[in-house]
Amino acid sequence: MRRIEIRSKLVENTAILYPGPYLNQLRGEAIENRCLELLSEGVRSVVINFEDTELINSIGVSILIGVIESIHESSGKLLLTNLSESNRELFDVLGLLSQVEIIESEEQALASFRGLTGAALC
Amino acid sequence: MEPATRKLLHSLTALADLGAEISSTHEFDEVMSASLHTMLGTLAMSRGAIARFSSRPLQLKVIAAKGNRILKGEKIVLGREEAEYLASCSRPVGLAEGNGLAGFTSRNGDLMKRLRAGSLAPAVARGELMGVILLSEKFNRESLTEQDLAIIAAIARHIGIAMYNHRLMVSLKRKAEENRRLYRGMRQMYQDTIRAFAAAIDLKDAYTSGHSDRVSRYSEAIAKEMGLTGTELEYIAVAGHLHDIGKIVVDRTIINNPRPLTEPEFLELNKHVTTGYEILSSIGHPWNEIAYMTKCHHERVDGRGYPQGLVGDQIPLGAKIVTLADSFDAMMTDRPYRSRLPLQQALGELQRNTGKQFAREVVLAFCRLLKKEISGEIRSRVLTMTVGRKFEREAVDSMLTSMLAAGDAGNQAMSC
């Protein structure tokens, strides 16, 4: 099966991943692989920004749950941002809203992580 | 959108995705992995596995898995009664319930623990257990609803059908391979039989040992030079082997007669072409053309041949090729009534009889091939195998050049 690269960046030791327009098997696996890479490099703060994501299919959901589990097992923290109304509804009916933290924007997510780090430093 | 409607829409989309995946050309392992993810994503479950059922040995084998430390290839112990129970289930079965799987969880405790398995969905097709889908609890730890169970059952049926179709495909592929092997064996046997026939024909004539085999090889090489390929080439090679099969019924004393034949003897010998045709056309031969080529291998393009006195293109091309190959071999080997001819003299005969006994296009192809063999342009030695190396290379080469030039001029004149 062909592989694709997904857009990602590292800001103040927080990884930000962009699934793109359609979170399906291909993009889901790319997110999962990149996430596992980052965890192995010691990153523990991850943001997935859904600003361009119009659709998430079942396989995408399944892989995303795997990503959530991997981050939790590594004692990391995951924030989801910029979810569209329909994707938020999907997470709601699947019962995922109680399992993962959702923030309005990427900036707020970064601020939240900064706050956590600051709190840890105090 | 109402949450229930939203969930139904998500499930329907999942079923559509699953249908597309199952009917795709992806590898079976990939299809199973995608199907498992579809099931887990539809219900927001974190772990699961698909295991294929086998009745001998009685077991389940993991072919797709999601979750930590669960490996493809792991075997799951299953009892006969449990398999029968699962085949009869149309809905997922809870592993904690008091049902027909009482011993299943305890026997496979380690894997069930790693999977956090809460339920098991049988994948059944045509009443036959194809496999099972082991599912963890939901990610939010809520219990499965009636709707969830219905969705699991629907997806499991799809997966069961995919497994059934895959098994059918594997079995068909195995049978097709077996048929190919049998076909290759039969083909080899067929070719060996033809060679044996050819050897039997040649044994009647003390002077023509290996004649049919050589005529076959010459014919095939000339046909190839003329651009023929595939089965046409094969027909001609077989016709070369069998062209004299009618001689089987000709009296040995006539065939081996060292003095000129009498008229009745000549007529008797000439019957071999029609006899050969009768022999070959009466058996269910796959290639009807071969029988007719055999009948026509003593026809001449000028119409003075036998048995039908056909002219030019009334004679099949294969027969024209076999005619030349037959004559060339006859000239290049000792006969009861004369010694073999030198190559130059044989070429002279071919030249003299071009357009009479032999078709021009066949003589030209023969000359081209012989020239290539003599010059070393091609490594194979078919036409020169009986010629040996004792001939005047330059004289033969120049003769072939002039025959080819004359042939070209003849072709041009014919096309004007």
Coordinates of C-alpha atoms in Angstrom, one line a residue:
Chain A
M1 CA 0.0 0.0 0.0
R2 CA 1.3 3.5 -0.8
R3 CA 2.4 5.7 2.0
I4 CA 1.9 9.4 2.5
E5 CA 3.5 12.0 4.6
I6 CA 1.4 14.2 6.8
R7 CA 2.2 17.8 7.8
S8 CA 3.6 18.2 11.3
K9 CA 5.7 20.6 13.3
L10 CA 7.4 20.9 16.7
V11 CA 6.7 24.0 18.8
E12 CA 8.4 24.3 22.2
N13 CA 8.6 20.5 22.5
T14 CA 4.9 20.1 21.6
A15 CA 4.2 18.2 18.4
I16 CA 1.4 19.4 16.2
L17 CA 0.0 17.1 13.6
Y18 CA -2.3 17.9 10.7
P19 CA -4.3 14.9 9.4
G20 CA -5.4 16.8 6.3
P21 CA -8.8 16.8 4.6
Y22 CA -9.8 13.1 5.0
L23 CA -8.7 11.0 8.0
N24 CA -8.8 7.5 6.5
Q25 CA -6.6 4.5 6.7
L26 CA -3.8 6.1 4.7
R27 CA -3.6 9.3 6.7
G28 CA -4.5 7.6 9.9
E29 CA -1.5 5.3 9.6
A30 CA 0.7 8.3 8.7
I31 CA -0.5 10.1 11.9
E32 CA 0.1 6.9 14.0
N33 CA 3.6 6.4 12.6
R34 CA 4.6 10.0 13.1
C35 CA 3.2 10.0 16.6
L36 CA 5.0 6.8 17.6
E37 CA 8.2 8.3 16.2
L38 CA 7.7 11.5 18.3
L39 CA 7.0 9.4 21.4
S40 CA 10.1 7.4 20.9
E41 CA 12.0 10.7 20.7
G42 CA 10.7 11.8 24.0
V43 CA 7.9 14.1 23.0
R44 CA 5.0 13.9 25.4
S45 CA 2.8 16.8 24.4
V46 CA 0.8 16.2 21.2
V47 CA -1.8 18.3 19.4
I48 CA -3.8 17.1 16.5
N49 CA -5.2 20.0 14.5
F50 CA -8.3 19.1 12.5
E51 CA -8.7 22.5 10.9
D52 CA -8.6 21.1 7.3
T53 CA -10.3 17.8 8.2
E54 CA -13.7 17.5 6.6
L55 CA -14.2 13.8 7.1
I56 CA -13.1 11.0 9.4
N57 CA -14.1 7.5 8.5
S58 CA -14.3 4.4 10.7
I59 CA -10.8 3.3 10.0
G60 CA -9.6 6.8 10.8
V61 CA -11.5 6.7 14.1
S62 CA -10.0 3.2 15.0
I63 CA -6.4 4.4 14.3
L64 CA -7.1 7.6 16.2
I65 CA -8.2 5.6 19.3
G66 CA -4.9 3.6 18.9
V67 CA -3.0 6.9 18.9
I68 CA -4.9 8.1 22.0
E69 CA -4.0 4.8 23.8
S70 CA -0.3 5.0 22.8
I71 CA 0.0 8.6 24.1
H72 CA -1.7 7.7 27.4
E73 CA 0.5 4.6 27.8
S74 CA 3.6 6.8 27.4
S75 CA 2.2 9.2 30.1
G76 CA 1.8 11.8 27.4
K77 CA -1.0 14.2 26.8
L78 CA -3.1 14.7 23.6
L79 CA -5.2 17.7 22.7
L80 CA -7.5 17.8 19.7
T81 CA -8.2 21.2 18.1
N82 CA -10.2 23.0 15.4
L83 CA -12.8 20.2 15.2
S84 CA -15.7 21.0 12.8
E85 CA -19.2 20.7 14.1
S86 CA -19.8 17.4 12.3
N87 CA -16.6 15.8 13.5
R88 CA -17.4 16.9 17.0
E89 CA -20.8 15.3 16.7
L90 CA -19.2 12.1 15.5
F91 CA -16.9 12.0 18.5
D92 CA -19.9 12.7 20.7
V93 CA -22.0 9.7 19.4
L94 CA -19.0 7.4 19.6
G95 CA -18.4 8.4 23.2
L96 CA -14.9 9.8 22.6
L97 CA -15.5 13.3 24.0
S98 CA -15.1 11.9 27.5
Q99 CA -11.8 10.2 26.5
V100 CA -9.9 13.0 25.0
E101 CA -9.6 16.7 25.6
I102 CA -10.8 19.1 22.9
I103 CA -9.6 22.7 22.6
E104 CA -10.8 25.4 20.3
S105 CA -7.5 26.3 18.6
E106 CA -3.9 25.3 18.2
E107 CA -2.8 28.5 20.0
Q108 CA -5.0 27.6 23.0
A109 CA -3.6 24.1 23.0
L110 CA -0.1 25.4 23.0
A111 CA -0.9 27.8 25.8
S112 CA -2.5 25.0 27.8
F113 CA 0.7 22.9 27.4
R114 CA 2.8 26.0 28.4
G115 CA 0.6 26.3 31.5
L116 CA 1.2 22.7 32.4
T117 CA 4.9 23.1 32.0
G118 CA 4.9 26.3 34.0
A119 CA 2.8 24.6 36.7
A120 CA 5.3 21.7 36.7
L121 CA 8.2 24.1 37.1
C122 CA 6.6 26.0 40.0
Chain B
M1 CA -28.4 16.2 13.3
E2 CA -29.9 13.9 16.0
P3 CA -27.2 11.8 17.7
A4 CA -29.0 8.5 16.7
T5 CA -29.2 9.6 13.1
R6 CA -25.5 10.7 13.2
K7 CA -24.5 7.3 14.6
L8 CA -26.6 5.4 12.0
L9 CA -25.0 7.5 9.2
H10 CA -21.6 6.7 10.6
S11 CA -22.4 3.0 10.6
L12 CA -23.9 3.0 7.1
T13 CA -20.8 4.8 5.8
A14 CA -18.7 2.2 7.6
L15 CA -20.6 -0.6 5.9
A16 CA -20.2 1.1 2.5
D17 CA -16.4 1.5 3.2
L18 CA -16.2 -2.2 4.2
G19 CA -18.0 -3.3 1.0
A20 CA -15.6 -1.3 -1.1
E21 CA -12.6 -2.8 0.8
I22 CA -13.8 -6.3 0.5
S23 CA -14.4 -6.1 -3.2
S24 CA -11.1 -4.3 -3.8
T25 CA -8.1 -6.0 -5.3
H26 CA -6.0 -5.5 -2.1
E27 CA -4.2 -8.4 -0.5
F28 CA -6.4 -10.5 1.8
D29 CA -4.4 -9.6 4.9
E30 CA -4.9 -5.9 4.1
V31 CA -8.6 -6.4 3.6
M32 CA -8.9 -8.2 6.9
S33 CA -6.9 -5.5 8.7
A34 CA -9.1 -2.7 7.2
S35 CA -12.2 -4.7 8.0
L36 CA -11.1 -5.0 11.6
H37 CA -10.3 -1.3 11.9
T38 CA -13.8 -0.5 10.3
M39 CA -15.5 -2.6 12.9
L40 CA -13.5 -1.1 15.8
G41 CA -13.8 2.5 14.5
T42 CA -17.6 2.1 14.0
L43 CA -18.1 1.2 17.6
A44 CA -15.1 3.1 19.1
M45 CA -13.4 0.0 20.4
S46 CA -9.6 0.0 21.1
R47 CA -8.7 -3.6 20.6
G48 CA -9.7 -6.5 18.5
A49 CA -8.6 -9.4 16.4
I50 CA -9.9 -11.5 13.5
A51 CA -9.1 -15.2 13.6
R52 CA -9.7 -17.7 10.9
F53 CA -11.3 -21.0 11.7
S54 CA -9.8 -24.3 10.6
S55 CA -11.5 -27.6 11.2
R56 CA -8.3 -29.6 10.7
P57 CA -6.6 -29.0 13.1
L58 CA -9.5 -27.6 15.0
Q59 CA -8.3 -24.1 15.9
L60 CA -8.6 -20.3 15.3
K61 CA -5.6 -18.4 14.0
V62 CA -5.3 -14.6 14.3
I63 CA -5.0 -13.0 10.8
A64 CA -5.6 -9.4 11.8
A65 CA -5.1 -7.7 15.2
K66 CA -5.2 -4.3 16.7
G67 CA -3.8 -3.6 20.2
N68 CA -0.6 -4.0 22.1
R69 CA 1.2 -7.3 22.2
I70 CA -1.3 -9.2 20.0
L71 CA 0.4 -11.0 17.2
K72 CA -0.8 -12.3 13.9
G73 CA -0.4 -16.0 13.7
E74 CA -1.4 -16.6 17.3
K75 CA -3.5 -19.7 17.7
I76 CA -6.7 -19.9 19.8
V77 CA -7.9 -23.2 21.1
L78 CA -11.5 -24.0 20.2
G79 CA -13.6 -27.1 21.0
R80 CA -15.7 -28.9 18.5
E81 CA -18.9 -28.1 20.3
E82 CA -17.9 -24.4 20.7
A83 CA -17.3 -24.3 16.9
E84 CA -20.8 -25.7 16.3
Y85 CA -22.3 -23.3 18.8
L86 CA -20.6 -20.3 17.0
A87 CA -21.7 -21.5 13.6
S88 CA -25.3 -21.4 14.8
C89 CA -25.0 -17.9 16.3
S90 CA -26.3 -15.0 14.3
R91 CA -25.3 -12.4 16.9
P92 CA -22.2 -11.5 18.9
V93 CA -21.7 -13.5 22.0
G94 CA -20.6 -12.0 25.3
L95 CA -17.6 -13.9 26.7
A96 CA -18.7 -13.4 30.3
E97 CA -22.2 -14.8 29.7
G98 CA -23.1 -18.4 30.6
N99 CA -23.3 -19.6 27.1
G100 CA -21.7 -22.3 24.9
L101 CA -18.3 -20.7 25.4
A102 CA -17.9 -21.5 29.1
G103 CA -14.5 -23.0 28.7
F104 CA -13.3 -20.8 25.9
T105 CA -12.2 -17.7 27.9
S106 CA -10.4 -19.7 30.6
R107 CA -8.5 -21.8 28.0
N108 CA -7.4 -18.7 26.1
G109 CA -7.2 -16.5 29.2
D110 CA -3.8 -14.9 28.3
L111 CA -4.9 -13.7 24.8
M112 CA -8.3 -12.6 26.0
K113 CA -6.7 -10.5 28.8
R114 CA -4.3 -8.9 26.3
L115 CA -7.2 -8.1 24.0
R116 CA -9.4 -7.1 26.9
A117 CA -11.9 -9.2 25.0
G118 CA -15.5 -8.6 26.0
S119 CA -17.3 -10.2 23.1
L120 CA -16.9 -12.4 20.1
A121 CA -18.7 -12.2 16.8
P122 CA -18.9 -15.3 14.7
A123 CA -18.1 -14.8 11.0
V124 CA -20.4 -17.3 9.3
A125 CA -21.0 -17.8 5.5
R126 CA -23.4 -20.3 4.1
G127 CA -23.9 -21.8 7.5
E128 CA -20.2 -22.5 7.9
L129 CA -18.0 -20.9 10.6
M130 CA -15.3 -19.0 8.7
G131 CA -13.8 -17.3 11.7
V132 CA -14.4 -15.1 14.7
I133 CA -14.0 -11.4 15.5
L134 CA -12.8 -10.8 19.1
L135 CA -13.7 -7.4 20.4
S136 CA -12.6 -5.4 23.4
E137 CA -15.0 -3.4 25.4
K138 CA -15.9 0.1 24.0
F139 CA -13.2 2.8 24.5
N140 CA -15.5 4.7 26.9
R141 CA -16.3 1.5 28.7
E142 CA -20.0 1.7 28.1
S143 CA -21.9 -1.5 27.4
L144 CA -22.9 -2.5 23.9
T145 CA -26.4 -1.4 22.9
E146 CA -28.8 -3.4 20.8
Q147 CA -27.9 -1.2 17.8
D148 CA -24.2 -1.9 18.4
L149 CA -24.8 -5.6 18.4
A150 CA -26.8 -5.3 15.2
I151 CA -23.9 -3.4 13.5
I152 CA -21.3 -5.9 14.8
A153 CA -23.4 -8.8 13.4
A154 CA -23.8 -7.0 10.0
I155 CA -20.0 -6.3 9.7
A156 CA -19.2 -9.9 10.9
R157 CA -21.4 -11.3 8.0
H158 CA -19.5 -9.2 5.5
I159 CA -16.2 -10.4 6.9
G160 CA -17.4 -14.0 6.9
I161 CA -18.3 -13.7 3.2
A162 CA -14.9 -12.2 2.4
M163 CA -13.2 -15.1 4.2
Y164 CA -15.4 -17.6 2.3
N165 CA -14.6 -16.0 -1.0
H166 CA -10.9 -15.9 -0.2
R167 CA -10.9 -19.6 0.6
L168 CA -12.7 -20.2 -2.7
M169 CA -10.1 -18.2 -4.6
V170 CA -7.2 -20.0 -2.9
S171 CA -8.8 -23.3 -3.8
L172 CA -9.5 -22.2 -7.4
K173 CA -5.9 -21.0 -7.7
R174 CA -4.6 -24.3 -6.4
K175 CA -6.8 -26.2 -8.9
A176 CA -5.8 -23.9 -11.7
E177 CA -2.1 -24.5 -10.9
E178 CA -2.7 -28.3 -10.7
N179 CA -4.4 -28.1 -14.1
R180 CA -1.5 -26.1 -15.5
R181 CA 0.9 -28.8 -14.2
L182 CA -1.3 -31.6 -15.7
Y183 CA -1.5 -29.7 -19.0
R184 CA 2.3 -29.3 -19.1
G185 CA 2.6 -33.0 -18.4
M186 CA 0.1 -33.9 -21.1
R187 CA 1.8 -31.6 -23.6
Q188 CA 5.2 -33.2 -22.9
M189 CA 3.6 -36.6 -23.3
Y190 CA 2.0 -35.5 -26.5
Q191 CA 5.3 -34.2 -27.9
D192 CA 7.1 -37.3 -26.8
T193 CA 4.4 -39.4 -28.5
I194 CA 4.9 -37.5 -31.7
R195 CA 8.6 -37.9 -31.6
A196 CA 8.1 -41.7 -30.9
F197 CA 5.8 -41.9 -33.9
A198 CA 8.3 -40.1 -36.1
A199 CA 11.1 -42.5 -34.9
A200 CA 8.8 -45.4 -35.7
I201 CA 8.1 -44.0 -39.2
D202 CA 11.8 -43.5 -39.9
L203 CA 12.7 -47.0 -38.6
K204 CA 10.9 -48.5 -41.7
D205 CA 13.5 -46.9 -43.9
A206 CA 17.1 -48.0 -43.2
Y207 CA 18.3 -44.8 -44.9
T208 CA 16.1 -42.2 -43.2
S209 CA 16.9 -42.5 -39.5
G210 CA 16.1 -39.2 -37.9
H211 CA 14.6 -37.8 -41.1
S212 CA 11.3 -36.8 -39.6
D213 CA 13.0 -35.1 -36.6
R214 CA 15.2 -33.1 -38.9
V215 CA 12.3 -32.1 -41.2
S216 CA 10.5 -30.9 -38.1
R217 CA 13.5 -28.8 -37.0
Y218 CA 14.1 -27.4 -40.5
S219 CA 10.4 -26.6 -41.0
E220 CA 10.2 -24.8 -37.6
A221 CA 13.3 -22.8 -38.2
I222 CA 12.2 -21.7 -41.7
A223 CA 8.7 -20.8 -40.4
K224 CA 10.3 -18.8 -37.7
E225 CA 12.5 -17.0 -40.3
M226 CA 9.3 -16.2 -42.1
G227 CA 7.9 -14.5 -39.0
L228 CA 5.5 -17.2 -37.9
T229 CA 5.1 -17.5 -34.1
G230 CA 3.2 -19.4 -31.4
T231 CA 0.8 -22.2 -32.3
E232 CA 1.4 -21.8 -36.1
L233 CA 5.0 -22.5 -35.5
E234 CA 4.1 -25.5 -33.4
Y235 CA 1.7 -26.9 -36.0
I236 CA 4.4 -26.8 -38.6
A237 CA 6.9 -28.5 -36.3
V238 CA 4.4 -31.3 -35.6
A239 CA 3.6 -31.6 -39.3
G240 CA 7.3 -31.9 -40.0
H241 CA 7.4 -34.8 -37.5
L242 CA 4.4 -36.6 -38.9
H243 CA 4.6 -35.8 -42.6
D244 CA 5.5 -39.4 -43.5
I245 CA 3.2 -41.1 -41.1
G246 CA 1.3 -42.7 -44.0
K247 CA 4.5 -44.7 -44.8
I248 CA 3.6 -46.9 -41.9
V249 CA 1.3 -48.9 -44.2
V250 CA 3.6 -48.9 -47.2
D251 CA 5.5 -52.1 -47.8
R252 CA 9.1 -51.9 -46.4
T253 CA 10.5 -53.5 -49.6
I254 CA 9.2 -50.5 -51.6
I255 CA 10.6 -47.9 -49.2
N256 CA 14.0 -49.6 -49.1
N257 CA 14.1 -50.5 -52.8
P258 CA 17.6 -49.5 -54.2
R259 CA 16.5 -49.6 -57.9
P260 CA 14.1 -47.3 -59.6
L261 CA 10.5 -48.0 -58.6
T262 CA 8.0 -49.5 -61.0
E263 CA 4.8 -47.7 -61.8
P264 CA 2.7 -49.7 -59.3
E265 CA 5.4 -49.4 -56.6
F266 CA 5.5 -45.6 -57.3
L267 CA 1.7 -45.4 -57.0
E268 CA 1.8 -47.4 -53.8
L269 CA 4.4 -45.1 -52.2
N270 CA 2.6 -42.0 -53.3
K271 CA -0.5 -43.2 -51.4
H272 CA 1.4 -42.3 -48.1
V273 CA 0.2 -38.7 -48.2
T274 CA -3.5 -39.6 -48.3
T275 CA -3.0 -42.5 -45.9
G276 CA -1.3 -40.1 -43.5
Y277 CA -4.1 -37.6 -43.9
E278 CA -6.7 -40.3 -43.1
I279 CA -4.7 -41.5 -40.0
L280 CA -4.3 -38.0 -38.6
S281 CA -7.8 -36.6 -39.4
S282 CA -9.4 -39.7 -37.9
I283 CA -7.9 -39.1 -34.5
G284 CA -9.2 -36.2 -32.4
H285 CA -6.2 -34.1 -33.1
P286 CA -6.3 -30.6 -31.7
W287 CA -4.8 -29.1 -34.8
N288 CA -6.7 -30.1 -38.0
E289 CA -4.3 -28.2 -40.2
I290 CA -1.6 -30.7 -39.4
A291 CA -3.4 -33.5 -41.2
Y292 CA -3.9 -31.3 -44.2
M293 CA -0.3 -30.1 -44.3
T294 CA 0.7 -33.8 -44.2
K295 CA -1.5 -34.5 -47.2
C296 CA -0.1 -31.6 -49.2
H297 CA 3.6 -32.1 -48.6
H298 CA 4.2 -33.5 -52.1
E299 CA 2.1 -30.8 -53.8
R300 CA 4.1 -28.4 -56.1
V301 CA 3.4 -24.7 -56.6
D302 CA 3.3 -25.3 -60.4
G303 CA 0.4 -27.7 -59.9
R304 CA 2.4 -30.9 -60.9
G305 CA 2.4 -32.4 -57.5
Y306 CA 0.2 -35.0 -55.8
P307 CA -2.3 -36.1 -54.7
Q308 CA -4.5 -33.1 -55.7
G309 CA -2.4 -31.1 -58.1
L310 CA -2.9 -27.9 -56.1
V311 CA -1.4 -24.7 -57.4
G312 CA 0.3 -21.8 -55.6
D313 CA -1.6 -20.5 -52.6
Q314 CA -4.0 -23.4 -52.7
I315 CA -1.3 -25.2 -50.9
P316 CA -1.1 -24.3 -47.2
L317 CA 2.0 -22.4 -46.2
G318 CA 3.0 -25.0 -43.6
A319 CA 2.9 -27.7 -46.3
K320 CA 5.1 -25.5 -48.6
I321 CA 7.6 -25.2 -45.8
V322 CA 7.6 -29.0 -45.0
T323 CA 8.0 -29.7 -48.8
L324 CA 11.2 -27.8 -48.9
A325 CA 12.5 -29.1 -45.6
D326 CA 11.7 -32.7 -46.7
S327 CA 13.5 -32.3 -50.1
F328 CA 16.5 -30.5 -48.5
D329 CA 17.0 -33.4 -46.0
A330 CA 16.5 -36.0 -48.7
M331 CA 19.3 -34.3 -50.8
M332 CA 21.6 -33.9 -47.8
T333 CA 21.4 -37.6 -46.7
D334 CA 22.4 -40.9 -48.4
R335 CA 19.6 -42.7 -50.1
P336 CA 19.4 -46.4 -51.4
Y337 CA 19.7 -45.1 -55.0
R338 CA 22.4 -42.3 -54.5
S339 CA 24.8 -40.7 -52.1
R340 CA 24.1 -37.4 -50.4
L341 CA 24.5 -34.3 -52.6
P342 CA 27.1 -31.6 -51.9
L343 CA 25.5 -28.4 -50.4
Q344 CA 26.1 -26.3 -53.6
Q345 CA 24.4 -28.9 -55.7
A346 CA 21.4 -29.1 -53.3
L347 CA 21.2 -25.3 -53.5
G348 CA 21.3 -25.5 -57.2
E349 CA 18.3 -27.9 -57.2
L350 CA 16.4 -25.5 -54.9
Q351 CA 17.2 -22.6 -57.3
R352 CA 16.1 -24.6 -60.4
N353 CA 12.9 -25.6 -58.8
T354 CA 11.9 -22.3 -57.2
G355 CA 8.4 -21.4 -58.5
K356 CA 8.0 -25.0 -59.7
Q357 CA 8.3 -27.4 -56.8
F358 CA 9.1 -24.9 -54.1
A359 CA 7.4 -21.6 -53.2
R360 CA 9.6 -18.6 -53.8
E361 CA 9.0 -17.1 -50.3
V362 CA 9.9 -20.3 -48.6
V363 CA 13.2 -20.7 -50.7
L364 CA 14.1 -17.1 -49.8
A365 CA 13.5 -17.6 -46.1
F366 CA 15.6 -20.8 -46.3
C367 CA 18.4 -18.9 -48.0
R368 CA 18.3 -16.1 -45.5
L369 CA 18.5 -18.5 -42.6
L370 CA 21.3 -20.6 -44.1
K371 CA 23.3 -17.5 -44.8
K372 CA 22.9 -16.3 -41.2
E373 CA 24.0 -19.7 -39.9
I374 CA 27.0 -19.9 -42.2
S375 CA 28.1 -16.3 -41.5
G376 CA 27.7 -16.9 -37.7
E377 CA 25.1 -14.1 -37.5
I378 CA 23.0 -16.5 -35.5
R379 CA 24.4 -19.1 -33.1
S380 CA 21.9 -21.9 -33.8
R381 CA 22.8 -24.5 -36.4
V382 CA 19.7 -26.1 -37.7
L383 CA 20.0 -26.1 -41.5
T384 CA 23.7 -26.7 -41.3
M385 CA 23.5 -29.6 -38.7
T386 CA 23.7 -32.3 -41.4
V387 CA 25.9 -30.2 -43.7
G388 CA 28.9 -30.3 -41.5
R389 CA 31.8 -27.9 -42.1
K390 CA 33.1 -29.4 -45.4
F391 CA 31.8 -27.0 -48.0
E392 CA 33.1 -24.1 -49.9
R393 CA 32.0 -21.4 -47.7
E394 CA 32.6 -18.5 -50.1
A395 CA 31.0 -20.2 -53.0
V396 CA 27.9 -21.2 -51.0
D397 CA 27.7 -17.7 -49.6
S398 CA 27.9 -16.1 -53.0
M399 CA 25.3 -18.6 -54.3
L400 CA 22.9 -17.7 -51.5
T401 CA 23.5 -14.0 -52.2
S402 CA 22.6 -14.4 -55.9
M403 CA 19.5 -16.6 -55.0
L404 CA 18.3 -13.9 -52.6
A405 CA 18.9 -11.1 -55.2
A406 CA 17.1 -13.1 -57.8
G407 CA 14.3 -13.8 -55.4
D408 CA 14.0 -10.1 -54.5
A409 CA 13.9 -9.2 -58.2
G410 CA 11.3 -11.9 -58.8
N411 CA 9.2 -10.5 -56.0
Q412 CA 9.5 -7.0 -57.4
A413 CA 8.5 -8.2 -60.8
M414 CA 5.5 -10.0 -59.3
S415 CA 4.4 -6.9 -57.5
C416 CA 4.6 -4.6 -60.6

